[in-house]
Coordinates of C-alpha atoms and ligand atoms in Angstrom, one line a residue:
M1 CA 106.1 -28.2 131.2
N2 CA 106.9 -29.5 135.1
F3 CA 108.3 -27.1 137.3
S4 CA 109.1 -27.9 140.7
K5 CA 109.1 -24.4 143.3
E6 CA 112.3 -24.5 143.2
A7 CA 113.2 -24.1 139.3
I8 CA 110.5 -21.4 139.6
V9 CA 112.7 -19.8 142.2
D10 CA 115.7 -20.0 140.2
E11 CA 114.4 -18.6 137.4
M12 CA 113.6 -15.5 139.0
M13 CA 116.4 -15.3 140.7
G14 CA 118.6 -15.2 137.8
F15 CA 119.2 -11.6 137.6
F16 CA 121.9 -12.3 140.7
K17 CA 123.8 -14.3 138.1
S18 CA 123.6 -12.2 135.9
K19 CA 124.7 -9.6 137.8
V20 CA 127.9 -11.4 139.4
I21 CA 129.5 -12.3 135.8
T22 CA 128.7 -7.9 134.2
S23 CA 130.3 -7.3 138.0
A24 CA 133.1 -9.8 137.3
F25 CA 133.5 -7.7 133.8
E26 CA 133.7 -4.5 134.9
L27 CA 135.9 -5.3 138.7
N28 CA 138.5 -7.3 135.6
I29 CA 138.5 -9.9 137.8
F30 CA 139.2 -12.3 134.8
D31 CA 141.6 -10.8 133.1
A32 CA 143.6 -10.7 136.6
I33 CA 143.9 -14.1 136.3
S34 CA 144.2 -14.9 132.8
D35 CA 147.9 -15.7 133.0
K36 CA 148.1 -17.8 135.5
P37 CA 146.3 -18.5 139.1
L38 CA 146.1 -15.8 141.6
T39 CA 145.4 -16.1 145.5
L40 CA 142.9 -14.0 147.0
D41 CA 144.6 -11.5 148.3
E42 CA 146.5 -11.1 145.0
V43 CA 143.3 -11.5 142.6
C44 CA 141.7 -8.1 144.6
R45 CA 145.3 -6.4 144.7
H46 CA 144.9 -6.4 140.8
C47 CA 141.9 -5.1 140.8
N48 CA 141.8 -3.2 143.7
I49 CA 138.8 -3.8 145.6
P50 CA 139.0 -4.8 149.1
V51 CA 139.3 -8.8 150.6
N52 CA 136.1 -8.2 152.4
S53 CA 133.7 -7.8 149.6
G54 CA 136.3 -9.1 146.9
K55 CA 136.2 -13.0 148.6
R56 CA 132.3 -13.0 148.4
L57 CA 132.1 -12.1 144.4
L58 CA 135.2 -15.0 143.9
I59 CA 133.2 -17.5 145.8
A60 CA 129.9 -16.5 143.5
L61 CA 132.5 -17.0 140.8
T62 CA 133.4 -20.4 142.1
A63 CA 130.1 -21.7 142.7
M64 CA 128.9 -20.9 138.9
G65 CA 132.3 -22.4 137.8
L66 CA 133.2 -19.6 135.7
I67 CA 136.8 -19.7 138.2
E68 CA 137.5 -22.4 139.9
N69 CA 140.0 -22.4 143.4
K70 CA 142.7 -24.7 143.5
D71 CA 144.8 -25.2 146.5
N72 CA 143.6 -21.5 147.2
H73 CA 144.7 -20.2 143.9
Y74 CA 142.0 -18.6 141.8
L75 CA 142.0 -19.4 138.0
L76 CA 139.6 -19.2 135.0
N77 CA 137.4 -22.6 133.8
S78 CA 140.0 -23.4 130.6
S79 CA 136.7 -24.2 128.8
A80 CA 134.9 -20.5 130.0
K81 CA 138.3 -18.5 128.7
S82 CA 138.4 -17.0 126.0
Y83 CA 134.6 -15.8 126.1
L84 CA 135.8 -13.9 129.2
V85 CA 139.7 -12.6 128.7
S86 CA 139.8 -9.2 127.3
D87 CA 142.1 -9.7 124.4
S88 CA 140.3 -12.9 123.0
K89 CA 137.8 -11.9 118.8
E90 CA 134.7 -13.4 121.6
W91 CA 135.4 -11.9 124.8
L92 CA 132.1 -10.8 126.1
G93 CA 132.9 -8.3 128.1
W94 CA 131.4 -5.5 125.7
L95 CA 127.9 -7.0 126.2
A96 CA 128.2 -7.0 129.6
R97 CA 128.4 -2.9 129.6
H98 CA 125.9 -3.2 127.6
I99 CA 123.9 -5.1 130.0
D100 CA 125.0 -2.8 132.4
S101 CA 124.1 0.5 130.8
F102 CA 120.7 0.1 129.3
L103 CA 119.7 -3.4 129.6
Y104 CA 119.6 -3.6 133.3
P105 CA 118.0 -0.6 134.0
L106 CA 115.4 0.0 131.4
W107 CA 114.3 -4.3 131.9
A108 CA 113.4 -3.2 135.9
Q109 CA 111.4 -1.0 133.4
T110 CA 109.2 -3.7 132.5
A111 CA 106.1 -3.9 133.9
N112 CA 105.3 -0.1 132.9
A113 CA 106.1 -0.6 130.0
V114 CA 103.6 -3.4 129.1
K115 CA 100.7 -1.2 131.2
D116 CA 101.8 1.6 128.9
D117 CA 102.7 -0.3 125.9
S118 CA 105.5 2.1 125.1
D119 CA 109.5 2.4 125.6
Q120 CA 110.7 3.4 129.1
R121 CA 113.7 5.9 127.8
K122 CA 112.7 8.7 129.1
V123 CA 111.9 7.5 132.8
V124 CA 115.6 5.5 133.0
F125 CA 117.5 8.3 131.4
G126 CA 115.6 11.6 131.1
D127 CA 115.6 11.4 127.1
A128 CA 113.2 11.1 124.7
R129 CA 115.3 11.0 121.9
S130 CA 115.3 7.7 119.6
W131 CA 117.0 4.4 121.1
F132 CA 119.8 4.7 118.2
D133 CA 120.0 8.3 119.2
I134 CA 120.4 7.8 122.9
L135 CA 122.4 4.0 122.5
Y136 CA 125.0 6.0 120.1
Q137 CA 125.7 9.2 122.2
N138 CA 129.1 7.1 123.5
P139 CA 131.3 6.8 121.3
Q140 CA 131.9 3.3 124.1
D141 CA 128.3 2.4 123.6
V142 CA 129.1 2.5 120.1
V143 CA 131.5 0.2 120.5
D144 CA 130.1 -2.0 123.0
F145 CA 127.1 -2.4 121.0
Q146 CA 128.2 -3.5 117.8
E147 CA 131.2 -5.7 119.0
F148 CA 128.9 -8.2 120.9
L149 CA 126.5 -8.3 117.9
G150 CA 128.9 -8.9 116.1
I151 CA 130.0 -11.8 117.8
F152 CA 126.6 -12.8 118.2
A153 CA 125.9 -12.7 113.9
Q154 CA 128.8 -15.0 113.1
P155 CA 126.9 -18.3 113.4
F156 CA 124.5 -17.0 111.6
I157 CA 126.9 -15.0 108.8
D158 CA 128.7 -18.9 108.2
G159 CA 124.9 -20.2 108.0
M160 CA 124.1 -17.5 105.6
I161 CA 127.3 -17.8 103.7
D162 CA 126.7 -21.6 103.0
A163 CA 123.3 -21.0 101.8
F164 CA 122.9 -18.1 100.3
D165 CA 125.0 -18.1 96.3
F166 CA 126.0 -14.7 96.3
S167 CA 128.0 -15.5 93.3
K168 CA 125.6 -14.3 90.3
Y169 CA 125.2 -10.1 91.9
R170 CA 127.6 -7.2 90.6
H171 CA 126.8 -4.5 93.6
F172 CA 125.6 -5.9 97.2
L173 CA 125.1 -3.6 99.8
D174 CA 124.2 -4.7 103.6
I175 CA 122.0 -1.6 105.4
G176 CA 122.6 -1.4 109.2
S177 CA 125.9 -3.7 108.8
G178 CA 127.2 -3.2 112.9
I179 CA 130.7 -3.6 112.3
G180 CA 130.5 -4.7 108.8
S181 CA 131.2 -9.1 109.5
L182 CA 128.6 -10.1 106.8
P183 CA 130.0 -7.9 104.3
V184 CA 133.4 -8.6 105.2
A185 CA 132.6 -12.7 104.8
V186 CA 131.1 -11.8 101.6
A187 CA 134.1 -10.2 100.0
Q188 CA 136.2 -13.3 101.1
H189 CA 135.0 -15.6 99.3
N190 CA 133.6 -13.2 95.8
P191 CA 136.3 -11.0 96.0
N192 CA 134.6 -9.6 92.4
L193 CA 132.0 -8.7 93.7
K194 CA 131.6 -4.5 94.5
I195 CA 130.4 -4.4 98.1
S196 CA 128.9 -1.1 100.4
I197 CA 127.4 -0.7 103.3
C198 CA 124.6 2.0 105.1
E199 CA 125.6 2.7 108.2
L200 CA 124.0 5.9 111.2
P201 CA 126.4 7.9 111.2
Q202 CA 127.0 7.6 114.8
A203 CA 128.2 4.2 114.0
A204 CA 129.6 5.1 110.6
S205 CA 133.7 6.1 112.2
Y206 CA 133.9 2.8 114.2
L207 CA 132.4 1.1 111.5
R208 CA 135.5 2.7 109.1
D209 CA 138.0 2.3 111.6
R210 CA 137.1 -1.3 111.8
L211 CA 137.1 -2.0 108.2
K212 CA 140.6 -0.6 107.6
V213 CA 141.8 -3.1 109.5
T214 CA 140.0 -5.9 109.0
K215 CA 140.9 -8.3 106.4
G216 CA 137.9 -8.3 103.3
G217 CA 137.6 -5.0 104.2
E218 CA 139.4 -2.4 102.6
D219 CA 137.7 -2.3 100.1
I220 CA 134.3 -2.2 101.1
E221 CA 132.7 1.4 100.3
V222 CA 130.6 2.4 103.7
I223 CA 128.0 5.5 103.4
T224 CA 125.5 7.3 105.7
G225 CA 122.6 7.6 105.8
N226 CA 119.4 6.6 108.0
I227 CA 116.9 4.0 105.7
I228 CA 113.9 5.4 107.5
E229 CA 114.0 9.3 106.1
G230 CA 114.2 7.7 102.3
K231 CA 115.9 6.2 99.1
L232 CA 119.0 4.9 98.9
P233 CA 121.2 7.4 97.1
D234 CA 122.3 4.9 94.6
N235 CA 120.6 2.6 92.6
T236 CA 122.3 -0.1 91.0
Y237 CA 121.9 -2.2 94.3
D238 CA 121.4 -6.0 92.8
L239 CA 121.7 -7.4 95.7
V240 CA 120.4 -5.4 99.6
H241 CA 120.2 -7.1 102.6
L242 CA 119.2 -6.0 106.5
G243 CA 119.9 -7.7 109.2
W244 CA 118.5 -8.0 112.3
M245 CA 117.1 -4.5 112.1
L246 CA 113.3 -4.8 111.0
H247 CA 112.9 -5.9 114.9
D248 CA 114.1 -2.6 115.5
Y249 CA 111.5 -0.6 114.7
S250 CA 107.5 -1.0 115.1
P251 CA 105.7 -2.7 111.8
S252 CA 104.5 0.8 110.1
I253 CA 108.3 2.0 110.1
Q254 CA 109.1 -1.5 109.3
C255 CA 107.0 -1.1 105.8
E256 CA 108.4 2.6 105.1
I257 CA 111.7 0.9 105.5
L258 CA 110.8 -1.8 103.1
K259 CA 109.4 0.9 100.0
N260 CA 112.4 2.5 100.6
I261 CA 114.4 0.2 99.5
Y262 CA 112.0 -1.5 97.2
D263 CA 111.6 2.1 95.3
S264 CA 116.2 2.1 95.3
L265 CA 116.1 -1.0 93.7
P266 CA 116.5 -1.4 89.8
S267 CA 114.3 -4.1 88.3
G268 CA 115.5 -7.7 88.7
A269 CA 117.3 -7.1 92.5
T270 CA 116.7 -9.3 95.3
F271 CA 116.2 -8.3 99.2
I272 CA 116.8 -10.4 101.3
A273 CA 115.9 -9.4 105.5
S274 CA 117.9 -11.8 108.4
E275 CA 115.6 -12.2 111.1
T276 CA 114.7 -14.4 114.6
P277 CA 110.8 -14.8 114.1
L278 CA 108.6 -16.3 116.3
N279 CA 107.0 -19.3 116.1
D280 CA 103.9 -19.5 113.8
D281 CA 102.0 -20.4 116.6
E282 CA 103.8 -17.5 118.5
S283 CA 105.1 -19.7 121.2
G284 CA 108.5 -19.1 121.4
P285 CA 111.2 -19.7 120.5
L286 CA 112.0 -18.5 124.1
F287 CA 115.2 -16.0 122.6
T288 CA 112.8 -14.3 120.6
A289 CA 110.0 -13.7 122.8
L290 CA 112.0 -12.0 125.5
L291 CA 114.0 -9.8 122.9
S292 CA 110.3 -8.2 122.0
I293 CA 110.3 -7.6 125.2
N294 CA 113.7 -5.6 124.9
M295 CA 112.4 -3.9 122.2
L296 CA 109.5 -3.1 124.1
V297 CA 111.7 -1.4 126.7
S298 CA 114.1 -0.2 124.6
T299 CA 113.2 1.1 121.3
D300 CA 111.0 2.7 118.9
G301 CA 107.9 0.7 118.9
G302 CA 110.1 -2.3 117.7
V303 CA 108.3 -5.4 118.1
E304 CA 109.1 -9.7 116.9
S305 CA 107.2 -11.1 114.2
T306 CA 106.1 -13.9 112.5
R307 CA 107.3 -15.6 109.3
E308 CA 103.7 -14.5 107.7
E309 CA 103.6 -11.2 109.2
Y310 CA 107.0 -10.2 107.6
L311 CA 106.4 -11.7 104.3
Q312 CA 103.4 -10.0 104.5
R313 CA 105.0 -7.1 104.8
F314 CA 107.5 -7.5 101.6
N315 CA 104.0 -8.6 99.8
E316 CA 102.7 -4.9 100.8
V317 CA 105.3 -3.3 99.3
G318 CA 105.8 -4.5 96.0
F319 CA 108.0 -7.5 96.3
V320 CA 107.6 -10.6 94.6
N321 CA 108.1 -14.4 94.6
T322 CA 108.8 -13.5 98.8
R323 CA 109.7 -16.6 100.5
V324 CA 112.0 -17.6 103.4
L325 CA 115.2 -19.4 103.5
T326 CA 115.9 -21.6 106.2
I327 CA 119.7 -21.9 106.9
N328 CA 122.4 -23.0 109.3
G329 CA 122.5 -21.1 112.3
P330 CA 120.3 -18.3 114.8
R331 CA 118.7 -16.4 112.2
T332 CA 116.0 -16.7 109.3
L333 CA 116.3 -15.1 105.8
F334 CA 113.2 -13.4 104.2
I335 CA 113.9 -13.1 100.7
G336 CA 112.1 -10.9 97.8
E337 CA 112.4 -9.4 93.9
K338 CA 111.6 -6.4 92.3
E339 CA 109.5 -7.2 89.0
Ligands
LIG1 C1 120.5 -4.9 115.7 S1 122.0 -3.8 114.8 C2 122.5 -5.3 114.3 C3 123.5 -5.5 112.7 C4 124.0 -6.3 112.1 N1 123.2 -6.2 110.8 C5 123.6 -8.1 112.6 O1 122.7 -8.7 111.3 O2 123.8 -8.6 113.5 C6 121.1 -2.4 113.6 C7 122.4 -2.3 113.0 O3 121.2 -1.3 112.2 C8 121.5 0.1 112.6 N2 120.8 1.2 112.3 C9 119.6 0.9 113.1 N3 118.8 2.1 112.5 C10 119.5 2.3 110.7 C11 118.3 3.1 110.1 N4 117.3 3.7 109.8 N5 118.9 3.8 108.9 C12 120.1 2.6 109.1 N6 120.8 1.6 109.6 C13 120.0 1.5 110.9 C14 122.0 -0.3 114.0 O4 123.1 1.2 113.6 C15 122.8 -1.3 113.8 O5 123.9 -1.2 113.6

């Protein structure tokens, strides 16, 4: 790679842009101009902000290209609109709130996290409870986290539905399902498959409400449980999936989770974990590498791993025929079977 000074400075100042966007979401700037272009005074009146400072934010958003200024009227960039307007399914305002409440303050402590090889929850929130206990203490934070993860997951779900044959299974369990997008997509494609979800209690009530109003979600069973604490309550699942959850925990807890799942499965069952692994030579990918730092500052020892490390953990707890399935989209499937 060849770097110019400007390119490095641009990377270093990246948080300027991040805060412009998250502030615009917080101040409802994008919604204000979603229906029709507004003048500076109109935007500021609508968002209840002073014209002087509001103008700076609008100029910054214009310079970033997210909004445009035509004839002294501000309007949304048409290609960005569906991500910026709150009544859109792809709205990224959930992520903006999560960034402001959790990621940005935690990332401010990155050097300390690396120095101490430790999360920074106590420093930032004055709270030593586990990551999910802190994250899930306010219902709005649950919703923000689950909704933006649902948007992140969609391309993976499309890839998994295309690549994996669900038709030979009878009972599918998705552990830590978030808003249940994968089970819903599986239900829509496999109407005869019985489908259950196991979620943490603090996330389950939003999930249940969400499934009731989602086509294909009505018949999905939701059980509450913590897979670190023991075996699954039922042993009829012949297919179990765990999505983007192993990386939330330390390698030793990952092995406990895998062992609990293994012990709960009937013989012949298939287990799949979907993750975003590091390259074999640990050279990236960039998003996974950064996510691993995110896991360091926020979670209970969470870390990103290579394909080989995941497979080794599968083998350690007893899974056989362990393998990697590359699918379209951002994730990789790790598959193991119980003999
Ligand atoms: C990063 S999210 C991933 C959501 C979704 N599975 C996906 O693939 O995008 C991790 C999910 O696992 C759930 N979870 C975390 N720890 C858990 C545990 N110990 N037992 C059960 N669910 C857990 C969280 O509530 C959250 O919904």
